[in-house]
Coordinates of C-alpha atoms and ligand atoms in Angstrom, one line a residue:
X1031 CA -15.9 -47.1 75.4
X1032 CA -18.9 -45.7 73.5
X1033 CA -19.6 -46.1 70.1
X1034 CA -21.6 -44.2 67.4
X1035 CA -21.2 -46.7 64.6
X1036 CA -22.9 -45.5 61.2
X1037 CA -23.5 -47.9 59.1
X1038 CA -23.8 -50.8 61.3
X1039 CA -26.5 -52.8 58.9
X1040 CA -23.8 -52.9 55.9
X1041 CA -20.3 -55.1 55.3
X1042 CA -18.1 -53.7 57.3
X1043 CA -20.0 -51.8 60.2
X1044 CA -21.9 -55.1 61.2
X1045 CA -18.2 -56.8 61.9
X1046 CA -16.4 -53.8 63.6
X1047 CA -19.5 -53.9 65.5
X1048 CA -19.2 -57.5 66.5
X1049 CA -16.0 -56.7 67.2
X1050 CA -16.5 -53.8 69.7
X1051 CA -19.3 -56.1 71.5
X1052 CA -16.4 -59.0 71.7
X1053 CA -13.9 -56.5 73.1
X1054 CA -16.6 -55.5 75.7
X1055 CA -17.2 -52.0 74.0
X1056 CA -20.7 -50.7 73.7
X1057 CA -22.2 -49.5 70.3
X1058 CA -25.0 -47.4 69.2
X1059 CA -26.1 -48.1 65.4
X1060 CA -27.4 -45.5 63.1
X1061 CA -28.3 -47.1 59.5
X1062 CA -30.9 -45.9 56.7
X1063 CA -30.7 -49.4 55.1
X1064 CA -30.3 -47.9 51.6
X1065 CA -27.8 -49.8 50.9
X1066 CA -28.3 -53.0 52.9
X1067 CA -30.8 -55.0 54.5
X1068 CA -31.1 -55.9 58.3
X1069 CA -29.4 -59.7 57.5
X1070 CA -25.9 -59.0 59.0
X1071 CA -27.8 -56.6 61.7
X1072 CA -30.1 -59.4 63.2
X1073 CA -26.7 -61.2 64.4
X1074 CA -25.6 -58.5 66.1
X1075 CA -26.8 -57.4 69.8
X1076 CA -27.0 -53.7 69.7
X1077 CA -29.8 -51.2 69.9
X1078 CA -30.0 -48.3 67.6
X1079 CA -32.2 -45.9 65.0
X1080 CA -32.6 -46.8 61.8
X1081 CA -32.3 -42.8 60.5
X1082 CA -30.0 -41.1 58.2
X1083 CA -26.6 -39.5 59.1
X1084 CA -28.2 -36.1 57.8
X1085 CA -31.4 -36.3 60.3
X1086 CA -29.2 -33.4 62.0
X1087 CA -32.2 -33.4 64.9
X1088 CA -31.8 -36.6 65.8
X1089 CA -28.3 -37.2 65.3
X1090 CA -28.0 -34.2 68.1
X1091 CA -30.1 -35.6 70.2
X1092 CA -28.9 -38.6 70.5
X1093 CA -25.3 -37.3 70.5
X1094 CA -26.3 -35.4 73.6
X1095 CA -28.0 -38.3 75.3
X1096 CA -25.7 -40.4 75.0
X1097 CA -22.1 -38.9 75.9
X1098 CA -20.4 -41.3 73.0
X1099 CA -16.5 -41.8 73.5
X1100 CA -16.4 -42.2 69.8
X1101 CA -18.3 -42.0 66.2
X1102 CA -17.0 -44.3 64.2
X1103 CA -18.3 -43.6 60.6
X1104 CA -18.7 -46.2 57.9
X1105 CA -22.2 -45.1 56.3
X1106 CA -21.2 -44.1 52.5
X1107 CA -22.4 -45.6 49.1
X1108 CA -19.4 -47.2 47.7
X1109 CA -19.6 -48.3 44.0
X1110 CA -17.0 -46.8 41.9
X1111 CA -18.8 -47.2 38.5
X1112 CA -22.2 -45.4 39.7
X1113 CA -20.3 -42.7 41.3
X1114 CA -19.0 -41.7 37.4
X1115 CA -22.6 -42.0 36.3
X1116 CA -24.1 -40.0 39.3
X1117 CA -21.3 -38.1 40.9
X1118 CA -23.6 -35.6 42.7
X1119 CA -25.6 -38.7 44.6
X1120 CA -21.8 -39.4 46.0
X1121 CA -21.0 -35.9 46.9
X1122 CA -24.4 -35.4 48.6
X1123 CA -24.7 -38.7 50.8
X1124 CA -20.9 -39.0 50.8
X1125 CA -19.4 -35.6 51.7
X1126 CA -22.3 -33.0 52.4
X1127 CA -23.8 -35.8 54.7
X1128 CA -20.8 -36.4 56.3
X1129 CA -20.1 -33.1 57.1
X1130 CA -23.4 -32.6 58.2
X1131 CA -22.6 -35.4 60.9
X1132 CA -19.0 -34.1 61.8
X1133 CA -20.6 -30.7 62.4
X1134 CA -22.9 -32.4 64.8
X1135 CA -20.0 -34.7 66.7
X1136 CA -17.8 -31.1 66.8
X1137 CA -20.7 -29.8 68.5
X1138 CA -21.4 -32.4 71.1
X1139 CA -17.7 -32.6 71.9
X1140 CA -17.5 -36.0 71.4
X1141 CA -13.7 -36.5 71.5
X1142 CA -12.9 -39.4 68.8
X1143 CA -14.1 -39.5 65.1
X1144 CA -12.9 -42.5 62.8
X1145 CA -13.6 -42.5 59.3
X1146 CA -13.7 -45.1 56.5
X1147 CA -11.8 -43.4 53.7
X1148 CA -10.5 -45.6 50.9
X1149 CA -7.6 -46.4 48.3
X1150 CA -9.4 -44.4 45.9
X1151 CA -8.0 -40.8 47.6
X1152 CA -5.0 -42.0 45.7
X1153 CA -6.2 -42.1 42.0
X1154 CA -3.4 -43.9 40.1
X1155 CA 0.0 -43.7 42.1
X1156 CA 3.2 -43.8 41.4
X1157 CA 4.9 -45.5 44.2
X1158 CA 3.9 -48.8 44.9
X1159 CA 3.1 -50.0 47.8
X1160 CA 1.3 -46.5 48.7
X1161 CA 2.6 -44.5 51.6
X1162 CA 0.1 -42.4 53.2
X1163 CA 2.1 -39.6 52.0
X1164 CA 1.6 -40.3 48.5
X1165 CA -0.4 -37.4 46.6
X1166 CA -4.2 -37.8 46.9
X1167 CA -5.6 -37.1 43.5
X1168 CA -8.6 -39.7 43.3
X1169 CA -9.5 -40.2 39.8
X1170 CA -13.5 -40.5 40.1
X1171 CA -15.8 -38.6 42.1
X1172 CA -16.2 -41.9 44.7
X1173 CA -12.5 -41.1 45.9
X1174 CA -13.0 -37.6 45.7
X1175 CA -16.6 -37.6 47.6
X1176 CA -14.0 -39.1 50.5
X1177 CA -11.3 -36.8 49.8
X1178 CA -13.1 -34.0 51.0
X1179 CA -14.5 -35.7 53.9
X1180 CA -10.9 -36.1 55.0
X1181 CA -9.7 -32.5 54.2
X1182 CA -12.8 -30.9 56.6
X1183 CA -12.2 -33.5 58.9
X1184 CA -8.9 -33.1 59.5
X1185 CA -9.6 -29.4 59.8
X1186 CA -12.3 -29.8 62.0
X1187 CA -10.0 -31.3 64.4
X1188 CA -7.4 -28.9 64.4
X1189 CA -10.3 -26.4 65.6
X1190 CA -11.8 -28.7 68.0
X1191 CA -11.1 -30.8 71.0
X1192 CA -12.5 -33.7 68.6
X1193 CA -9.2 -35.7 67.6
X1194 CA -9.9 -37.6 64.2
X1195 CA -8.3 -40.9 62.9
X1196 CA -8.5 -41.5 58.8
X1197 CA -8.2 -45.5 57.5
X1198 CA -7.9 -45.7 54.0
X1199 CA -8.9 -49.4 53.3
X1200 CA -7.6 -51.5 50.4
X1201 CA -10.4 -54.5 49.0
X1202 CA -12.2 -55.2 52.2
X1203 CA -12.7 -58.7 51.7
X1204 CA -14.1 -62.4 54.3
X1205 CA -16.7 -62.4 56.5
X1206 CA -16.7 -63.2 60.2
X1207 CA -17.9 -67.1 60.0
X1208 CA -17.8 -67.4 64.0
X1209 CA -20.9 -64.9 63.8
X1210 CA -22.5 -65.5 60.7
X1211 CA -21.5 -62.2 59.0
X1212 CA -20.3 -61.5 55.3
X1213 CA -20.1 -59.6 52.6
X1214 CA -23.8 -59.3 51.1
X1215 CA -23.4 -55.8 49.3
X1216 CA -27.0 -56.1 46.6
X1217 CA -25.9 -55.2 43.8
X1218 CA -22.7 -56.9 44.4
X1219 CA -19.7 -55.0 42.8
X1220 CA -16.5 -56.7 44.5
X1221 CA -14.5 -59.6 42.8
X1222 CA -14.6 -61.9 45.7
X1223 CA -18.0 -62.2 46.3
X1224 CA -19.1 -61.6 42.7
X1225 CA -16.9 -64.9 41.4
X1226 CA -18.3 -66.7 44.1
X1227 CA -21.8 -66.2 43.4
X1228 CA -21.0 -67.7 40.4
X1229 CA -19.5 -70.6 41.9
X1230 CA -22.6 -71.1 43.6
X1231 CA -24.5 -71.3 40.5
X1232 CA -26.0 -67.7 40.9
X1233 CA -24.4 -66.1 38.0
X1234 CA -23.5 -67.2 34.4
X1235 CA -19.7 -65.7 34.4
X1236 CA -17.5 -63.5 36.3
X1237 CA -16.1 -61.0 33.9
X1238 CA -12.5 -59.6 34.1
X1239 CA -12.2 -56.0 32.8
X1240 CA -8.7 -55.1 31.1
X1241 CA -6.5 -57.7 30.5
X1242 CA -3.9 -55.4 28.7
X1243 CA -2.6 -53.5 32.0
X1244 CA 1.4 -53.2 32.6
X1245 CA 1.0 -56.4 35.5
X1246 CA 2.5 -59.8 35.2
X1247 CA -1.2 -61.3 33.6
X1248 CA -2.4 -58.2 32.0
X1249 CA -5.0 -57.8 34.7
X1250 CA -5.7 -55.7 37.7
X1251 CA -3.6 -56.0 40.8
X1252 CA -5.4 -55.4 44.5
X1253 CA -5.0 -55.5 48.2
X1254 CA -7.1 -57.7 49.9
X1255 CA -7.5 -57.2 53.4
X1256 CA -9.6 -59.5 55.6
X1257 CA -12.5 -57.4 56.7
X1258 CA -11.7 -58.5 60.6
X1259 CA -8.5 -57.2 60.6
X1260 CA -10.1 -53.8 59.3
X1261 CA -12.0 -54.6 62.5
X1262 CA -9.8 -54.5 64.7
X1263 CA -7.3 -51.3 63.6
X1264 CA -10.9 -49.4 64.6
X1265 CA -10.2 -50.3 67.8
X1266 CA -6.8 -49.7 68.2
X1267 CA -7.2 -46.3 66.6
X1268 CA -9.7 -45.5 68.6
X1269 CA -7.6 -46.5 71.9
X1270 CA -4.6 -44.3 70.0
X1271 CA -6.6 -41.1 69.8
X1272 CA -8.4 -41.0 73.0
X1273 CA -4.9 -42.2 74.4
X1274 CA -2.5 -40.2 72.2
X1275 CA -4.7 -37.3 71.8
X1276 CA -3.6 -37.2 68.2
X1277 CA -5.3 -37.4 64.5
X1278 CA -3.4 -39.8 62.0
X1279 CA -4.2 -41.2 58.9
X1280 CA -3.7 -44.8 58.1
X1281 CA -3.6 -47.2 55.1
X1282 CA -5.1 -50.5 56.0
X1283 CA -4.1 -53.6 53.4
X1284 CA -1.9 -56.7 53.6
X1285 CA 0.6 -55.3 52.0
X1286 CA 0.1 -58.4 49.1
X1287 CA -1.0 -57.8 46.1
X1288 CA -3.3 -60.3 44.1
X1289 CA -4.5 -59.8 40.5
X1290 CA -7.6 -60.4 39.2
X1291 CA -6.5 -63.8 37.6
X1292 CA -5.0 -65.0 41.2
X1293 CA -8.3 -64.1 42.8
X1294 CA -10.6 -66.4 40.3
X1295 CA -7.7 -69.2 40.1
X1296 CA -7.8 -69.0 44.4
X1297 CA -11.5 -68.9 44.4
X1298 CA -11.6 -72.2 41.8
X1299 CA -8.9 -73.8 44.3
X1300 CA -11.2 -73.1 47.7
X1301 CA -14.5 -74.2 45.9
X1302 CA -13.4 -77.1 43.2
X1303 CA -15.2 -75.4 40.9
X1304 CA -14.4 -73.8 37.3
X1305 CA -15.0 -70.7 36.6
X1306 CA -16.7 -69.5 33.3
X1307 CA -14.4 -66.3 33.0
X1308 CA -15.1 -63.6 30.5
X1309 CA -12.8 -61.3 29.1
X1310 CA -14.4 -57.6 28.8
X1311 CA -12.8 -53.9 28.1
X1312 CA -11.2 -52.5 30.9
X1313 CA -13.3 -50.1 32.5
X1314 CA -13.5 -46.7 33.6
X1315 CA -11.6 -45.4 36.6
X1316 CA -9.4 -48.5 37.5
X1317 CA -6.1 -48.3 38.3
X1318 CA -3.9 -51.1 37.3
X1319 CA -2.6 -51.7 41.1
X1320 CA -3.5 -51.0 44.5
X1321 CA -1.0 -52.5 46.9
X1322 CA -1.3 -50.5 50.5
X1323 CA 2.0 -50.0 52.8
X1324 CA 0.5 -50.5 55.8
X1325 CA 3.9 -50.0 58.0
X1326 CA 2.7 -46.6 59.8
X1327 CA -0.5 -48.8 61.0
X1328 CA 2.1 -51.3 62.5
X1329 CA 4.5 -49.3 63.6
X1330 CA 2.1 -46.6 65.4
X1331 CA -1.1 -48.8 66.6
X1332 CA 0.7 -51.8 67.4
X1333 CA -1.4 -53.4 64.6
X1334 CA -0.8 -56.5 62.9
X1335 CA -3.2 -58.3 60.2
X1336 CA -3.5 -61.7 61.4
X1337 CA -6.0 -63.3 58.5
X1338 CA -3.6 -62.3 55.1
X1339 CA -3.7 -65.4 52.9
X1340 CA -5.7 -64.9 49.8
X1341 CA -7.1 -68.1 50.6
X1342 CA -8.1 -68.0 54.0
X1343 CA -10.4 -65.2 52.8
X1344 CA -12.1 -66.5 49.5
X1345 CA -12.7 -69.3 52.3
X1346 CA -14.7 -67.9 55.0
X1347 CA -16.7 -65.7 52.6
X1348 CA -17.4 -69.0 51.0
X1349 CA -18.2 -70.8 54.2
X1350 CA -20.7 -67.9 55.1
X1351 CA -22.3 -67.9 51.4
X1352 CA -22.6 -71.1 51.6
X1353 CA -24.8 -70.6 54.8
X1354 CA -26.9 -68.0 53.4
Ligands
NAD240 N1 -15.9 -52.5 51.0 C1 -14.7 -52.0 50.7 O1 -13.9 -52.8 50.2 C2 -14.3 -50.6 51.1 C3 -13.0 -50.2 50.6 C4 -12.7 -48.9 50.9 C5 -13.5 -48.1 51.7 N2 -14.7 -48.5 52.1 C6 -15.6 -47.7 52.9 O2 -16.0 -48.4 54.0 C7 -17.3 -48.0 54.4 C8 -18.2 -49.2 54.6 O3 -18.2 -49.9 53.4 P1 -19.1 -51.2 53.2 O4 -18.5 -52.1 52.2 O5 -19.4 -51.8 54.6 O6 -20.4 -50.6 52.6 P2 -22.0 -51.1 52.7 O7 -22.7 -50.6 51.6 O8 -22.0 -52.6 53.0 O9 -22.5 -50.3 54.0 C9 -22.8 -49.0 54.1 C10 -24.0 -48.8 55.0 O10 -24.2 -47.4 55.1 C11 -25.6 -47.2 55.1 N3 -25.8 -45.8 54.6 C12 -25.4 -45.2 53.5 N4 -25.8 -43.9 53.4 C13 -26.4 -43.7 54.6 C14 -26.9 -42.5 55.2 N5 -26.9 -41.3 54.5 N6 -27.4 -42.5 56.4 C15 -27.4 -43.7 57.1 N7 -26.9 -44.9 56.6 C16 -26.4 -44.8 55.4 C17 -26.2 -48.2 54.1 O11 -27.5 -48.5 54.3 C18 -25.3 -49.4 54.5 O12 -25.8 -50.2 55.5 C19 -17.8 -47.0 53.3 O13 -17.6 -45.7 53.8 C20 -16.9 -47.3 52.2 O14 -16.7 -46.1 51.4 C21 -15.1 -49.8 51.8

């Protein structure tokens, strides 16, 4: 197959595309490196533009150049806390950008669109692990900027021949050692990575935020799903709507839940270092646990995580930041 991947240069576009390449797929990239530099790019063999999803010319042109099987759609700003200080920079790059770009695939006819949606679409639910038919009702505009994504989306493809496949990932988490990929996200906002730059010696502390939620150790609880097995469900939804001829939506997790106390005490095991841990206020727009059921995935794409201890991922991020 034929790949439009957006956001190849960031965390988890530069593995899926390693990926496709390993599973003898061929990928197009299409990154603005506002996010990201070109560290996890210059690993990967693929050509591509470095443009923005909105450069509606472009994007056109090359959609009509190059006959692509599939756009697989990752580009997105992802931080939580700046999306409830700057809400409109999320629904601009997020959602009118994106639809900017699904406009443009509906047009070309290309026949498969896969989108990175997230855990946030849920906000704080009440049935844990989350089905995918729990109520969406995201609970800061970064869940809702993908929301709305997903509602035009699955619209669009109830108008077009364009058949669209939704994965709402838990905590992405690893890196892909084998290639010399990781998590490098600048500034760095995620647990894993963040505690373990402090392992390294690059930061004073790793914080924990709330440690008066309704959990076992008072803080947060989250899925942590090894970015190569997020990888990988790409592919076999791809395979599933060009086969199927059907639009789904997936959760993607491990099913596991870790709190934020089991992440630093796994990271201080993997390492042998101790942690300086701080204990701040909880913060704005966190849930007190995330914990994907990921059964429909299984069941329906013949998917199965293969990389799910906690360990085995604080590793191989650790192996690769080690490297850096
Ligand atoms: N990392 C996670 O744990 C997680 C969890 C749930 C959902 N997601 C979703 O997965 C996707 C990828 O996340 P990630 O962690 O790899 O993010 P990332 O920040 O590492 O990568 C995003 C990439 O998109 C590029 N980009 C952003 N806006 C663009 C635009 N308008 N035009 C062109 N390129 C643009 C950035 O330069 C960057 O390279 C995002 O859509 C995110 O919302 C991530």
């Amino acid at each position: 197959m034929k790949v439009l991947l957006t956001g190849a240069a960031g965390y988890i576009g530069s593995h899926t595309a390693q990926r496709l390449l390993d599973s003898g797929h061929e990928v197009y990239f299409i990154d603005n490196l506002s996010t990201s530099d070109k560290r996890n790019l210059s690993k990967l063999n693929i050509s591509g533009d470095f443009m923005d999803i909105n450069d509606v010319e472009k994007v056109q042109e090359l959609l009509h150049t190059h006959r692509f099987d599939a756009v697989m759609h990752f580009a997105a700003f992802i931080s939580v806390g700046e999306s409830v200080q700057n809400p409109m920079k999320y629904f601009y790059n997020n959602t009118a950008k994106s639809i900017s770009l699904i406009q443009s695939a509906v047009e070309a006819k290309v026949p498969c669109f896969v989108f990175s949606s997230t855990a946030a679409v849920y906000g704080m639910p009440k049935e844990i692990p989350i089905p995918e038919e729990a109520k969406v009702q995201p609970m800061n505009p970064y869940g809702l900027s993908k929301s709305m994504v997903e509602q035009v989306l699955l619209e669009a493809s109830k108008y077009s021949d364009m058949e669209t496949i939704i994965f709402r990932y838990f905590n992405a988490a690893g890196a892909d050692t084998t290639h010399g990929l990781g998590e490098l996200h600048d500034p760095e906002t995620h647990l894993i990575p963040l505690t373990l730059q402090h392992l390294l010696g690059k930061r004073d502390s790793i914080s924990i935020f709330g440690t008066d939620y309704p959990t076992p150790d008072g803080t947060c609880i989250r899925d942590y799903i090894h970015v190569l097995d997020l990888a990988d469900a790409h592919i076999l939804g791809m395979e599933y709507a060009l086969r199927e001829k059907k639009s789904n939506i997936f959760n993607l997790g491990n099913g596991q839940g870790f709190s934020v106390r089991e992440v630093i005490q796994t990271a201080e095991k993997v390492t042998g270092k101790k942690a300086n841990v701080i204990e701040a206020p909880r913060r704005e727009g966190d849930p007190p646990i995330l914990v994907a059921s990921s059964e429909k995935a299984k069941r329906e794409l013949g998917w199965v995580p293969q990389r799910n201890s906690l360990e085995h991922i604080i590793k191989s991020q650790w192996d690769f930041m080690q490297k850096l």
